[in-house]
Amino acid sequence: MDEEPERAKRWEGGYERTWEVLKEDEFGSLKATVEEILFQSKRKRAQESHGQVRLGMMRHLYVVIDSSRSMEDQDLRPSRLTTTLKLIEAFVVEYFDQNPISQVGIITTKNKRAEKLTDLAGNPRKHIATLKKAADSTCIGEPSLYNSLNLAMQTLKHMPGHTSREILIIFSSLTTCDPANIYELVKTLKELKIRVSVIGLSAEVRVCTVLTRETGGTYHVILDESHFKELLMFHVKPPPASASSECSLIRMGFPQHMIASLCDQDAKPSFSMSHLENSSDPGLSLGGYFCPQCHAKYTELPVECKVCGLTLVSAPHLARSFHHLFPLEPFMESPVEEHQGERFCQACQGELKDKCVFTCPSCSSVFCTECDLFIHNSLHCCPSCIHSQTPR
Amino acid sequence: MKLNIEGLLVYFPYDYIYPEQYSYMLELKRTLDAKGHGVLEMPSGTGKTISLLSLIVAYQKVYPLEVTKLIYCSRTVPELEKVVEELRKLLKFYSKQTGEANNFLALALSSRKNLCIHPEVSSLRFGKEVDAKSHSLTASYVRARHRIDPSVPVCPFYEEFDAIGRQVPLPAGIYNLDDLKEFGRRKGWCPYYLARHSILHANIVVYSYHYLLDPKIADLVSKELAKKSVVVFDEAHNIDNVCIDSMSVNITRRTLDRCQSNVDTLHNAIQKIKETDAAKLKEEYRRLVEGLKEANVARETDVYMSNPVLPDEILHEAIPGSIRTAEHFVGFMKRFLEYLKSRLRVHHVVQESSPHFLKDIFDKVCIDCKPLRFCAERLRSLLRTLEIADIADFSAITLISNFATLVSTYSQGFTIIIEPFEDRTPTIANPVLHFSCMDPSIAIKPVFERFQSVIITSGTLSPLDIYPRILDFRPVTVASFTMTLARTCLCPLIVGRGNDQVALSSKFETREDFAVIRNYGNLLLDMSAIVPDGIVAFFTSYVYMENIVASWYEQGILENIQRNKLIFIETPDAAETSMALEKYQEACENGRGAILLSVARGKVSEGIDFVHHFGRAVIMFGVPYVYTQSRILKARLEYLRERFQIRENDFLTFDAMRHAAQCVGRVIRGKTDYGLMIFADKRYARADKRGKLPRWIQEHISDGSLNLTVDETVQLSKHFLRQMAQPFRQEDQLGLSLLTLEQLESEEMLQKIAQMAHQS
């Protein structure tokens, strides 16, 4: 399989009219517009950061995946279902990477029913395994928004008030088959402060518009696979917390990883608490993280202690979610003609070829478009600022 | 915001304005300046009503002597209410800006059914019942009798109004129907008569077409309206049909039977009154000898608008001797009735002109043309004399007498067709005499002649030049405005072929073709899978729809569609249809999705809007030509060709296209709305059809979307729907299709607007 499966083969693509996008420039050449289009797609940056607002850092998110008949549609290659599951996998990984103290659960809906694939849990591995398995399932019948929302709500409503309760629906069908009036449910969701967001795979459906508007979520419809990915990644960032949500201090444990040396005679292999449930992995191990409160053993972090319910994280995890609170300021964009001085990007040392250059407002270093994207999306700090801060 | 429209200060109650609204007001102002008539087309959802109102109100404020009154005619009660609400907003803005209290009187007028507050009468269900009951409580002789014998019931509200209300003018303000009722209740006055009385001095009157166009009602309600009025016909794309309907008469055997019993009742009443009160009949006789002088004087002094049923000539004459006495008149009517009965006893279709009919009637029963002409007037006088309260019972004889007057008055523009049976059921005898008007200009002529400016406006008036021709008037402005859009929110596609390359068409030869029906089914099936929420599909006629749906059922297409969406069907029955509509909207609202199968020219295609999710796509199956085999239509076509030099084909295409445009226009009700318009017939691709669509639809049909297959349509639609689902905010529109005052006044924009108007 190709490394980049997003670019479908031409003959597999939809009926397009590529010529309509093209316009001639004043010299009658097409080159300028093509470059413009490429540049625009590169420049399509992630949403503006929220600035200094309270964020719901501790998230409980249910992802609802529509598995109805319409997921078999092949406008995403090879099918909507496969693409979605693959992207959700990536999403789950990215989600835990950016929100280490949050949890995710997965629900699918098909044949007028909703089914919980995984419960809310803070560990990506189980989710990914389930998602892989789900790829072979068949898509039949119609989805039911009501049932899936209801199922998610049953769990989410017991979550503590300081957490951000969210539902993300990947909705492919254009209809929903509901056992009762969905607007009553929307009202309940609103009262429970559960935020519902929807990503539509085909077109704008009224009921989703109302649902998201009422509960304060977002509603987007994908254009193609890359747009789909972009929209999903948008949900990785923690949403602003609603003003009315409670504030509270949370007890957390920061267990140290203990490695019992083999020479230590006292060391005995022991079971990890998380292995009690799934016996697929070899359960016995020597080292691990020990809950500071009850000394239960875990092999992986972050996790919620099965015994005393303490949230166990490692310090780097917490630090990683920090950048959401203090986002890197956007760089100033200016046309390349106006830029005086060096013609090289500070980061990659490449020549500045694009139309625009980006200047860091604090250290006034200059970056090219690619590096700007990389800095804001992945690094979250300006390399030359860091460089100047480090003592020589 | 305050606008300067060529020197006229116009208050506009919103912070933003669409460029086409400005352009529209410009054209409107020029029309008013020239004191002429205008034909203006602007797409629905671009704020036509508010542009009209704000400009004309401003004009009235600045030149109170030039334009004294605005008469705004619309079609349905909800539309009237909408206009009044816009007006309320506008005048509130006025008083806020100028700080003066509002001195405008604006009111809506509707039938007694919508305005009556009498506890017993208003509980009746049908308009006719309410009218009859109300009349029996308020007629002058009933009230006279009441004065002698207080046990005779009268309407207390009317009494109160008559005693006090006539002297006290309605205080300035904006009154919709509910406000009028509320006011009436508080004062104890009858709101209906109060409104009818008040329209004489009101600055703005909002009412239905029929109050101006239907001669029977116009005579009662609108004849005293001032000459210096501006008349606006909104949603006027069907105005010619309204005119024709108001002048046409259909007589069946049932009508004649009821008329017969009317005549008998009259006869008895005359006998009775002769014994008790002979003086009354004599008094009537004397009055008739003097003739209709009063009416004549009134018309000459230009107090009244002329009534086309009451032709000019008869005003100069006295009622002819042969029908002057009551008995003679009843005898005359009997004879006339017998004649009509004999005419209905035909076995083949007869078509003749009015002069021919008159000659025949003279030969057979010796009825002269002249007394016929006075029939309507004579009957009215008789009913008044006989003090018959329940007018509703006499609708049959009124109809016949109107027919008599019309047939003897107009030698041109009418035709008489007698059909022994309906075309579809040739075995069942059901004779009908159609006296059909072919010339809409007859009914509307008095309106054009009397009023200073008449504005005809709608979302779909293309091709614009045909309206002045068939209505026989000379407009000073003719303009069509397009919708300036920040994003292309409408997507007209012409589907000409199925996936198997079979040409799609509803034309007569291929109508029964299995392949065409199947491909139509596939189109709907594929669309139902990709269009969210509501789809509205229009067929050319009920019969055609029944055939196709039955065929789809057999082929199993219907079942497949139902897996995607629910299906609702419009029927000729109004109650059933409104039930279907309600359920359809519910299904769209809660995400189930639905398809509404309906018929062009039906109720759904005319009055119901499918905003946003209620109509994401509209599919027009076939070209909605009228039933061309109808004799009435044939006669009308012939007349149009002879009189106005409009070729049959031109008129038929024009008529079909305006209905098609009307149907597809149902889905776009504003700039934030979006919808697919699918024309499923290859004939739409032809220039003569396409060119007759409104400009705002036409300019979005690209050459590439003229002859698509079902597959291509699905792909394009999918793409369109995804594009449209992307977030769209007001800021995106600003400066392009939505302007602030500063943006509007910029040199560049004014130039652009001037150009826009110039193009049209």
XYZ file of C-alpha atoms in Angstrom, chain B residues 77 80 108-115 177 180 192 195-196 206-208 211:
19
model
C -53.283 35.655 5.283
C -50.379 39.684 4.875
C -54.724 44.665 7.219
C -58.097 43.639 5.916
C -59.362 40.146 5.490
C -62.657 38.343 5.283
C -65.276 38.296 8.010
C -64.142 34.811 8.919
C -60.780 36.149 10.062
C -62.106 39.284 11.697
C -55.849 41.238 12.088
C -58.069 44.940 14.930
C -64.578 43.927 10.001
C -61.490 47.979 8.934
C -63.586 48.387 5.827
C -52.710 45.456 3.227
C -55.151 42.996 1.783
C -55.712 40.164 -0.624
C -60.381 42.920 -3.010
